[in-house]
Amino acid sequence: ELGRLLVLDRQKLCSKGSLVDLGCGTGAVLAEFSAHFDNSIGIDISQDMLNVAESKNIRDAQWHLEDVFEGDWSGRRHAAVLSRGILLSHYGEDLARLLIAQTVKALTPGGFALFDFLSMEAPEATKVLAPNKTYFSPEWLIVQAMRVGSSGAVVAGNPNSRIRYLI
């Protein structure tokens, strides 16, 4: 898994920094990765999801009921920002641009972000299952990160399904 490799590769940075999970849901990502970070923050707009996440008693985790586009997470620096659902694909291009800019701004030097998104290259059958979502081209996502100062962005994975966007 790409997320695990990134964390292990940047263990020193991660152990002294924070992890933010945008759209954390039930806290599955923080449960998997938080032990590698000094602290972790889960952000979601659903109190019910946060209640489930909080019940997991994840070490040094904080839970925030807030909109990822308006919260204060991006005003601080983090070693990693993850979003393993398809958060980028839920809100369209304008809000995706905003989220990418907030993320680049919030990363410490050497930090990374990993997002899942729906690919324009996905087969039509997939698009029927998620008709009201935004499908991105990998090139578009890379350009957006570079426009806001990312020193590098890549896309990995199978373009026929969810794929990973690394900033």
N, C-alpha and C. Protein backbone atom coordinates (compact mmCIF):
# COMPACT_ATOMS: atom_id res chain seq x y z
N GLU A 1 0.86 -1.19 0.00
CA GLU A 1 0.00 0.00 0.00
C GLU A 1 0.89 1.24 0.00
N LEU A 2 0.56 2.18 -0.86
CA LEU A 2 1.35 3.39 -1.04
C LEU A 2 1.44 4.23 0.25
N GLY A 3 0.34 4.37 0.96
CA GLY A 3 0.35 5.14 2.20
C GLY A 3 1.35 4.61 3.21
N ARG A 4 1.37 3.31 3.39
CA ARG A 4 2.30 2.69 4.35
C ARG A 4 3.74 2.92 3.92
N LEU A 5 4.03 2.79 2.63
CA LEU A 5 5.39 3.02 2.14
C LEU A 5 5.83 4.46 2.36
N LEU A 6 4.94 5.40 2.12
CA LEU A 6 5.27 6.81 2.34
C LEU A 6 5.58 7.10 3.80
N VAL A 7 4.76 6.55 4.68
CA VAL A 7 4.97 6.77 6.11
C VAL A 7 6.30 6.16 6.55
N LEU A 8 6.58 4.95 6.12
CA LEU A 8 7.83 4.31 6.50
C LEU A 8 9.04 5.04 5.93
N ASP A 9 8.92 5.55 4.72
CA ASP A 9 10.01 6.28 4.08
C ASP A 9 10.29 7.61 4.79
N ARG A 10 9.27 8.18 5.40
CA ARG A 10 9.40 9.48 6.07
C ARG A 10 9.19 9.35 7.59
N GLN A 11 9.60 8.23 8.14
CA GLN A 11 9.32 7.93 9.55
C GLN A 11 9.80 9.02 10.50
N LYS A 12 10.97 9.56 10.29
CA LYS A 12 11.49 10.59 11.19
C LYS A 12 10.58 11.82 11.18
N LEU A 13 10.21 12.28 10.00
CA LEU A 13 9.31 13.43 9.86
C LEU A 13 7.95 13.12 10.48
N CYS A 14 7.41 11.96 10.17
CA CYS A 14 6.08 11.59 10.67
C CYS A 14 6.06 11.49 12.19
N SER A 15 7.10 10.93 12.78
CA SER A 15 7.11 10.73 14.23
C SER A 15 7.11 12.03 15.01
N LYS A 16 7.50 13.13 14.36
CA LYS A 16 7.51 14.43 15.03
C LYS A 16 6.38 15.35 14.56
N GLY A 17 5.56 14.87 13.63
CA GLY A 17 4.53 15.71 13.05
C GLY A 17 3.13 15.14 13.22
N SER A 18 2.20 15.84 12.62
CA SER A 18 0.80 15.42 12.73
C SER A 18 0.28 14.87 11.41
N LEU A 19 -0.73 14.05 11.55
CA LEU A 19 -1.45 13.46 10.44
C LEU A 19 -2.87 14.02 10.46
N VAL A 20 -3.37 14.48 9.32
CA VAL A 20 -4.74 14.93 9.20
C VAL A 20 -5.46 14.00 8.23
N ASP A 21 -6.62 13.52 8.64
CA ASP A 21 -7.46 12.70 7.77
C ASP A 21 -8.71 13.51 7.44
N LEU A 22 -8.81 13.95 6.20
CA LEU A 22 -9.94 14.76 5.74
C LEU A 22 -11.08 13.84 5.32
N GLY A 23 -12.25 14.06 5.90
CA GLY A 23 -13.38 13.17 5.64
C GLY A 23 -13.12 11.83 6.30
N CYS A 24 -12.75 11.87 7.58
CA CYS A 24 -12.24 10.68 8.29
C CYS A 24 -13.27 9.59 8.51
N GLY A 25 -14.55 9.90 8.42
CA GLY A 25 -15.56 8.86 8.62
C GLY A 25 -15.39 8.19 9.97
N THR A 26 -15.29 6.87 9.97
CA THR A 26 -15.21 6.10 11.21
C THR A 26 -13.80 6.00 11.78
N GLY A 27 -12.84 6.69 11.18
CA GLY A 27 -11.48 6.70 11.72
C GLY A 27 -10.59 5.57 11.29
N ALA A 28 -10.95 4.85 10.23
CA ALA A 28 -10.15 3.70 9.80
C ALA A 28 -8.72 4.09 9.42
N VAL A 29 -8.55 5.21 8.74
CA VAL A 29 -7.21 5.64 8.33
C VAL A 29 -6.37 6.00 9.54
N LEU A 30 -6.96 6.75 10.48
CA LEU A 30 -6.18 7.11 11.67
C LEU A 30 -5.86 5.87 12.50
N ALA A 31 -6.77 4.92 12.55
CA ALA A 31 -6.49 3.68 13.28
C ALA A 31 -5.28 2.97 12.68
N GLU A 32 -5.16 3.02 11.37
CA GLU A 32 -4.05 2.34 10.69
C GLU A 32 -2.73 3.09 10.81
N PHE A 33 -2.76 4.42 10.76
CA PHE A 33 -1.53 5.19 10.63
C PHE A 33 -1.11 6.02 11.84
N SER A 34 -1.99 6.30 12.77
CA SER A 34 -1.69 7.27 13.83
C SER A 34 -0.48 6.90 14.69
N ALA A 35 -0.20 5.63 14.86
CA ALA A 35 0.94 5.22 15.70
C ALA A 35 2.27 5.73 15.14
N HIS A 36 2.31 6.10 13.89
CA HIS A 36 3.54 6.57 13.26
C HIS A 36 3.74 8.08 13.38
N PHE A 37 2.76 8.78 13.98
CA PHE A 37 2.78 10.24 14.06
C PHE A 37 2.74 10.69 15.52
N ASP A 38 3.21 11.90 15.76
CA ASP A 38 3.14 12.48 17.10
C ASP A 38 1.69 12.67 17.54
N ASN A 39 0.84 13.11 16.61
CA ASN A 39 -0.59 13.24 16.89
C ASN A 39 -1.36 13.16 15.59
N SER A 40 -2.66 12.99 15.72
CA SER A 40 -3.47 12.86 14.51
C SER A 40 -4.80 13.57 14.70
N ILE A 41 -5.34 14.03 13.58
CA ILE A 41 -6.58 14.80 13.59
C ILE A 41 -7.51 14.21 12.55
N GLY A 42 -8.72 13.87 12.97
CA GLY A 42 -9.74 13.39 12.05
C GLY A 42 -10.79 14.47 11.88
N ILE A 43 -11.14 14.79 10.64
CA ILE A 43 -12.11 15.84 10.35
C ILE A 43 -13.25 15.24 9.53
N ASP A 44 -14.48 15.50 9.98
CA ASP A 44 -15.63 15.02 9.23
C ASP A 44 -16.81 15.94 9.50
N ILE A 45 -17.80 15.92 8.60
CA ILE A 45 -18.99 16.74 8.79
C ILE A 45 -20.12 15.96 9.47
N SER A 46 -19.88 14.70 9.79
CA SER A 46 -20.91 13.88 10.42
C SER A 46 -20.54 13.55 11.87
N GLN A 47 -21.35 14.02 12.80
CA GLN A 47 -21.12 13.70 14.21
C GLN A 47 -21.26 12.21 14.45
N ASP A 48 -22.18 11.55 13.76
CA ASP A 48 -22.34 10.11 13.93
C ASP A 48 -21.06 9.36 13.56
N MET A 49 -20.44 9.75 12.46
CA MET A 49 -19.18 9.11 12.06
C MET A 49 -18.08 9.39 13.09
N LEU A 50 -18.01 10.61 13.56
CA LEU A 50 -16.99 10.96 14.56
C LEU A 50 -17.21 10.21 15.86
N ASN A 51 -18.45 9.96 16.23
CA ASN A 51 -18.73 9.18 17.44
C ASN A 51 -18.16 7.77 17.32
N VAL A 52 -18.34 7.17 16.16
CA VAL A 52 -17.77 5.83 15.92
C VAL A 52 -16.25 5.90 15.98
N ALA A 53 -15.67 6.90 15.32
CA ALA A 53 -14.22 7.05 15.31
C ALA A 53 -13.68 7.23 16.73
N GLU A 54 -14.32 8.09 17.49
CA GLU A 54 -13.86 8.36 18.85
C GLU A 54 -13.95 7.11 19.73
N SER A 55 -14.91 6.26 19.49
CA SER A 55 -15.08 5.04 20.29
C SER A 55 -13.92 4.07 20.10
N LYS A 56 -13.11 4.27 19.08
CA LYS A 56 -11.96 3.39 18.83
C LYS A 56 -10.77 3.72 19.73
N ASN A 57 -10.85 4.83 20.47
CA ASN A 57 -9.78 5.22 21.40
C ASN A 57 -8.40 5.21 20.75
N ILE A 58 -8.29 5.88 19.64
CA ILE A 58 -7.02 5.95 18.91
C ILE A 58 -6.09 6.92 19.63
N ARG A 59 -4.88 6.46 19.90
CA ARG A 59 -3.89 7.20 20.66
C ARG A 59 -3.64 8.59 20.05
N ASP A 60 -3.70 9.60 20.90
CA ASP A 60 -3.39 10.98 20.54
C ASP A 60 -4.21 11.52 19.35
N ALA A 61 -5.41 10.98 19.17
CA ALA A 61 -6.27 11.47 18.08
C ALA A 61 -7.22 12.54 18.60
N GLN A 62 -7.40 13.55 17.77
CA GLN A 62 -8.39 14.59 18.03
C GLN A 62 -9.43 14.50 16.92
N TRP A 63 -10.67 14.76 17.28
CA TRP A 63 -11.76 14.66 16.30
C TRP A 63 -12.42 16.02 16.17
N HIS A 64 -12.59 16.46 14.92
CA HIS A 64 -13.16 17.79 14.66
C HIS A 64 -14.39 17.66 13.77
N LEU A 65 -15.49 18.18 14.27
CA LEU A 65 -16.71 18.26 13.47
C LEU A 65 -16.65 19.58 12.71
N GLU A 66 -16.26 19.50 11.44
CA GLU A 66 -16.15 20.72 10.65
C GLU A 66 -16.09 20.39 9.17
N ASP A 67 -16.34 21.40 8.39
CA ASP A 67 -16.23 21.33 6.94
C ASP A 67 -14.75 21.47 6.58
N VAL A 68 -14.22 20.56 5.78
CA VAL A 68 -12.79 20.60 5.46
C VAL A 68 -12.39 21.87 4.71
N PHE A 69 -13.36 22.52 4.06
CA PHE A 69 -13.05 23.72 3.30
C PHE A 69 -13.02 24.97 4.18
N GLU A 70 -13.58 24.88 5.37
CA GLU A 70 -13.67 26.05 6.24
C GLU A 70 -12.97 25.88 7.58
N GLY A 71 -12.50 24.69 7.88
CA GLY A 71 -11.87 24.44 9.17
C GLY A 71 -10.50 25.06 9.29
N ASP A 72 -9.95 24.99 10.48
CA ASP A 72 -8.64 25.62 10.72
C ASP A 72 -7.46 24.68 10.50
N TRP A 73 -7.69 23.46 10.06
CA TRP A 73 -6.61 22.50 9.86
C TRP A 73 -5.55 23.04 8.91
N SER A 74 -5.97 23.78 7.89
CA SER A 74 -5.01 24.22 6.87
C SER A 74 -4.18 25.42 7.33
N GLY A 75 -4.51 25.99 8.48
CA GLY A 75 -3.73 27.09 9.03
C GLY A 75 -2.54 26.61 9.84
N ARG A 76 -2.41 25.31 9.99
CA ARG A 76 -1.28 24.70 10.72
C ARG A 76 -0.50 23.81 9.77
N ARG A 77 0.67 23.40 10.20
CA ARG A 77 1.53 22.56 9.36
C ARG A 77 1.43 21.10 9.81
N HIS A 78 1.43 20.20 8.83
CA HIS A 78 1.27 18.78 9.10
C HIS A 78 2.27 17.96 8.27
N ALA A 79 2.69 16.85 8.83
CA ALA A 79 3.59 15.95 8.11
C ALA A 79 2.85 15.22 6.99
N ALA A 80 1.55 14.94 7.20
CA ALA A 80 0.79 14.22 6.19
C ALA A 80 -0.68 14.63 6.24
N VAL A 81 -1.27 14.68 5.06
CA VAL A 81 -2.71 14.91 4.91
C VAL A 81 -3.22 13.77 4.04
N LEU A 82 -4.17 13.01 4.57
CA LEU A 82 -4.72 11.88 3.83
C LEU A 82 -6.22 12.06 3.65
N SER A 83 -6.72 11.52 2.57
CA SER A 83 -8.15 11.44 2.35
C SER A 83 -8.40 10.21 1.50
N ARG A 84 -8.76 9.13 2.14
CA ARG A 84 -8.85 7.84 1.46
C ARG A 84 -10.22 7.55 0.88
N GLY A 85 -11.21 8.38 1.18
CA GLY A 85 -12.47 8.27 0.45
C GLY A 85 -12.28 9.05 -0.83
N ILE A 86 -13.32 9.34 -1.51
CA ILE A 86 -13.19 10.09 -2.76
C ILE A 86 -13.62 11.54 -2.56
N LEU A 87 -13.15 12.13 -1.48
CA LEU A 87 -13.52 13.50 -1.12
C LEU A 87 -13.36 14.47 -2.29
N LEU A 88 -12.25 14.39 -3.00
CA LEU A 88 -12.03 15.28 -4.14
C LEU A 88 -13.15 15.16 -5.16
N SER A 89 -13.66 13.96 -5.35
CA SER A 89 -14.67 13.73 -6.38
C SER A 89 -16.08 14.11 -5.94
N HIS A 90 -16.27 14.40 -4.67
CA HIS A 90 -17.60 14.76 -4.18
C HIS A 90 -18.02 16.19 -4.53
N TYR A 91 -17.08 17.10 -4.69
CA TYR A 91 -17.43 18.51 -4.68
C TYR A 91 -17.14 19.30 -5.95
N GLY A 92 -16.58 18.72 -6.95
CA GLY A 92 -16.34 19.45 -8.20
C GLY A 92 -14.98 20.12 -8.26
N GLU A 93 -14.67 20.68 -9.43
CA GLU A 93 -13.35 21.22 -9.70
C GLU A 93 -12.99 22.42 -8.83
N ASP A 94 -13.90 23.35 -8.62
CA ASP A 94 -13.56 24.55 -7.85
C ASP A 94 -13.15 24.21 -6.42
N LEU A 95 -13.93 23.35 -5.77
CA LEU A 95 -13.58 22.98 -4.40
C LEU A 95 -12.38 22.03 -4.36
N ALA A 96 -12.19 21.24 -5.41
CA ALA A 96 -10.98 20.42 -5.47
C ALA A 96 -9.75 21.31 -5.53
N ARG A 97 -9.82 22.38 -6.34
CA ARG A 97 -8.69 23.33 -6.40
C ARG A 97 -8.41 23.92 -5.02
N LEU A 98 -9.47 24.32 -4.33
CA LEU A 98 -9.32 24.89 -2.99
C LEU A 98 -8.69 23.89 -2.04
N LEU A 99 -9.17 22.66 -2.05
CA LEU A 99 -8.63 21.64 -1.16
C LEU A 99 -7.16 21.34 -1.46
N ILE A 100 -6.81 21.30 -2.72
CA ILE A 100 -5.41 21.08 -3.10
C ILE A 100 -4.55 22.24 -2.60
N ALA A 101 -5.01 23.46 -2.78
CA ALA A 101 -4.24 24.63 -2.32
C ALA A 101 -4.10 24.62 -0.81
N GLN A 102 -5.17 24.32 -0.09
CA GLN A 102 -5.09 24.25 1.37
C GLN A 102 -4.10 23.19 1.81
N THR A 103 -4.11 22.07 1.13
CA THR A 103 -3.24 20.96 1.49
C THR A 103 -1.78 21.31 1.26
N VAL A 104 -1.46 21.84 0.10
CA VAL A 104 -0.06 22.22 -0.19
C VAL A 104 0.43 23.22 0.85
N LYS A 105 -0.39 24.18 1.20
CA LYS A 105 -0.03 25.19 2.20
C LYS A 105 0.21 24.57 3.58
N ALA A 106 -0.53 23.52 3.89
CA ALA A 106 -0.49 22.94 5.24
C ALA A 106 0.63 21.93 5.44
N LEU A 107 1.30 21.51 4.39
CA LEU A 107 2.33 20.49 4.54
C LEU A 107 3.65 21.07 5.02
N THR A 108 4.27 20.39 5.97
CA THR A 108 5.62 20.76 6.38
C THR A 108 6.58 20.40 5.25
N PRO A 109 7.75 21.01 5.19
CA PRO A 109 8.73 20.60 4.17
C PRO A 109 9.00 19.09 4.29
N GLY A 110 8.91 18.40 3.19
CA GLY A 110 9.09 16.95 3.19
C GLY A 110 7.81 16.18 3.46
N GLY A 111 6.75 16.89 3.82
CA GLY A 111 5.47 16.23 4.08
C GLY A 111 4.80 15.78 2.80
N PHE A 112 3.72 15.03 2.95
CA PHE A 112 3.03 14.51 1.77
C PHE A 112 1.53 14.45 2.00
N ALA A 113 0.82 14.43 0.90
CA ALA A 113 -0.63 14.25 0.92
C ALA A 113 -0.97 13.10 -0.01
N LEU A 114 -1.97 12.34 0.37
CA LEU A 114 -2.41 11.22 -0.44
C LEU A 114 -3.94 11.23 -0.47
N PHE A 115 -4.50 11.39 -1.66
CA PHE A 115 -5.95 11.44 -1.85
C PHE A 115 -6.37 10.34 -2.82
N ASP A 116 -7.56 9.82 -2.63
CA ASP A 116 -8.19 8.98 -3.63
C ASP A 116 -9.07 9.87 -4.49
N PHE A 117 -9.24 9.51 -5.75
CA PHE A 117 -10.17 10.24 -6.60
C PHE A 117 -10.69 9.30 -7.68
N LEU A 118 -11.77 9.72 -8.31
CA LEU A 118 -12.34 8.96 -9.43
C LEU A 118 -11.72 9.48 -10.72
N SER A 119 -11.30 8.56 -11.55
CA SER A 119 -10.59 8.89 -12.78
C SER A 119 -11.53 9.01 -13.97
N MET A 120 -11.27 10.01 -14.82
CA MET A 120 -12.01 10.15 -16.08
C MET A 120 -11.85 8.90 -16.95
N GLU A 121 -10.79 8.17 -16.73
CA GLU A 121 -10.52 6.98 -17.53
C GLU A 121 -11.31 5.76 -17.06
N ALA A 122 -12.10 5.93 -16.02
CA ALA A 122 -12.90 4.82 -15.50
C ALA A 122 -13.92 4.38 -16.56
N PRO A 123 -14.24 3.09 -16.58
CA PRO A 123 -15.23 2.63 -17.55
C PRO A 123 -16.61 3.22 -17.27
N GLU A 124 -17.42 3.29 -18.30
CA GLU A 124 -18.77 3.86 -18.19
C GLU A 124 -19.58 3.16 -17.10
N ALA A 125 -19.41 1.86 -16.91
CA ALA A 125 -20.16 1.13 -15.88
C ALA A 125 -19.88 1.71 -14.50
N THR A 126 -18.65 2.11 -14.24
CA THR A 126 -18.30 2.72 -12.96
C THR A 126 -18.99 4.07 -12.82
N LYS A 127 -19.01 4.83 -13.88
CA LYS A 127 -19.62 6.16 -13.84
C LYS A 127 -21.13 6.08 -13.60
N VAL A 128 -21.76 5.01 -14.03
CA VAL A 128 -23.18 4.81 -13.77
C VAL A 128 -23.41 4.61 -12.27
N LEU A 129 -22.49 3.94 -11.60
CA LEU A 129 -22.61 3.69 -10.16
C LEU A 129 -22.41 4.94 -9.33
N ALA A 130 -21.67 5.89 -9.82
CA ALA A 130 -21.41 7.15 -9.11
C ALA A 130 -21.66 8.32 -10.06
N PRO A 131 -22.92 8.54 -10.44
CA PRO A 131 -23.20 9.51 -11.49
C PRO A 131 -23.05 10.98 -11.10
N ASN A 132 -23.15 11.28 -9.84
CA ASN A 132 -23.10 12.68 -9.41
C ASN A 132 -21.75 13.08 -8.84
N LYS A 133 -20.73 12.40 -9.23
CA LYS A 133 -19.38 12.68 -8.76
C LYS A 133 -18.56 13.32 -9.88
N THR A 134 -17.48 13.97 -9.49
CA THR A 134 -16.57 14.56 -10.46
C THR A 134 -15.45 13.57 -10.75
N TYR A 135 -15.22 13.34 -12.02
CA TYR A 135 -14.15 12.45 -12.45
C TYR A 135 -13.02 13.35 -12.98
N PHE A 136 -11.81 13.13 -12.47
CA PHE A 136 -10.68 13.98 -12.83
C PHE A 136 -9.70 13.25 -13.75
N SER A 137 -9.00 14.03 -14.55
CA SER A 137 -7.88 13.46 -15.29
C SER A 137 -6.65 13.59 -14.39
N PRO A 138 -5.77 12.62 -14.43
CA PRO A 138 -4.55 12.72 -13.64
C PRO A 138 -3.76 13.99 -13.96
N GLU A 139 -3.72 14.36 -15.22
CA GLU A 139 -2.97 15.55 -15.63
C GLU A 139 -3.52 16.81 -14.98
N TRP A 140 -4.84 16.93 -14.91
CA TRP A 140 -5.48 18.10 -14.32
C TRP A 140 -5.08 18.23 -12.85
N LEU A 141 -5.09 17.11 -12.12
CA LEU A 141 -4.73 17.15 -10.70
C LEU A 141 -3.27 17.54 -10.50
N ILE A 142 -2.39 17.04 -11.33
CA ILE A 142 -0.97 17.38 -11.22
C ILE A 142 -0.77 18.87 -11.48
N VAL A 143 -1.41 19.40 -12.49
CA VAL A 143 -1.29 20.83 -12.81
C VAL A 143 -1.79 21.68 -11.64
N GLN A 144 -2.88 21.29 -11.01
CA GLN A 144 -3.42 22.08 -9.90
C GLN A 144 -2.43 22.15 -8.74
N ALA A 145 -1.78 21.05 -8.43
CA ALA A 145 -0.79 21.05 -7.34
C ALA A 145 0.40 21.94 -7.68
N MET A 146 0.85 21.86 -8.91
CA MET A 146 2.00 22.68 -9.32
C MET A 146 1.66 24.16 -9.30
N ARG A 147 0.43 24.53 -9.67
CA ARG A 147 0.01 25.93 -9.68
C ARG A 147 0.05 26.57 -8.30
N VAL A 148 -0.12 25.76 -7.27
CA VAL A 148 -0.13 26.33 -5.91
C VAL A 148 1.17 26.05 -5.16
N GLY A 149 2.21 25.68 -5.90
CA GLY A 149 3.53 25.60 -5.29
C GLY A 149 4.02 24.25 -4.87
N SER A 150 3.34 23.19 -5.24
CA SER A 150 3.85 21.86 -4.92
C SER A 150 5.12 21.60 -5.73
N SER A 151 6.09 21.00 -5.09
CA SER A 151 7.33 20.70 -5.80
C SER A 151 7.21 19.42 -6.62
N GLY A 152 6.12 18.73 -6.44
CA GLY A 152 5.91 17.51 -7.22
C GLY A 152 4.58 16.88 -6.87
N ALA A 153 3.92 16.34 -7.85
CA ALA A 153 2.68 15.61 -7.65
C ALA A 153 2.66 14.47 -8.64
N VAL A 154 2.18 13.33 -8.20
CA VAL A 154 2.09 12.16 -9.08
C VAL A 154 0.75 11.48 -8.86
N VAL A 155 0.38 10.68 -9.83
CA VAL A 155 -0.82 9.88 -9.76
C VAL A 155 -0.40 8.43 -9.92
N ALA A 156 -0.93 7.55 -9.09
CA ALA A 156 -0.57 6.14 -9.13
C ALA A 156 -1.83 5.29 -9.03
N GLY A 157 -1.74 4.09 -9.57
CA GLY A 157 -2.85 3.15 -9.43
C GLY A 157 -3.52 2.87 -10.76
N ASN A 158 -4.57 2.10 -10.68
CA ASN A 158 -5.32 1.66 -11.84
C ASN A 158 -6.30 2.74 -12.27
N PRO A 159 -6.15 3.30 -13.46
CA PRO A 159 -7.04 4.38 -13.89
C PRO A 159 -8.48 3.94 -14.12
N ASN A 160 -8.74 2.66 -14.06
CA ASN A 160 -10.11 2.17 -14.24
C ASN A 160 -10.92 2.19 -12.96
N SER A 161 -10.34 2.66 -11.89
CA SER A 161 -11.07 2.70 -10.62
C SER A 161 -10.57 3.91 -9.83
N ARG A 162 -10.72 3.87 -8.51
CA ARG A 162 -10.13 4.92 -7.68
C ARG A 162 -8.63 4.87 -7.86
N ILE A 163 -8.05 6.02 -7.96
CA ILE A 163 -6.60 6.03 -8.00
C ILE A 163 -6.04 7.04 -7.03
N ARG A 164 -4.78 6.97 -6.73
CA ARG A 164 -4.13 7.77 -5.71
C ARG A 164 -3.48 8.99 -6.32
N TYR A 165 -3.59 10.07 -5.59
CA TYR A 165 -3.02 11.36 -5.98
C TYR A 165 -2.08 11.77 -4.87
N LEU A 166 -0.82 11.83 -5.16
CA LEU A 166 0.21 12.12 -4.18
C LEU A 166 0.78 13.50 -4.43
N ILE A 167 0.72 14.35 -3.41
CA ILE A 167 1.30 15.70 -3.48
C ILE A 167 2.53 15.71 -2.59
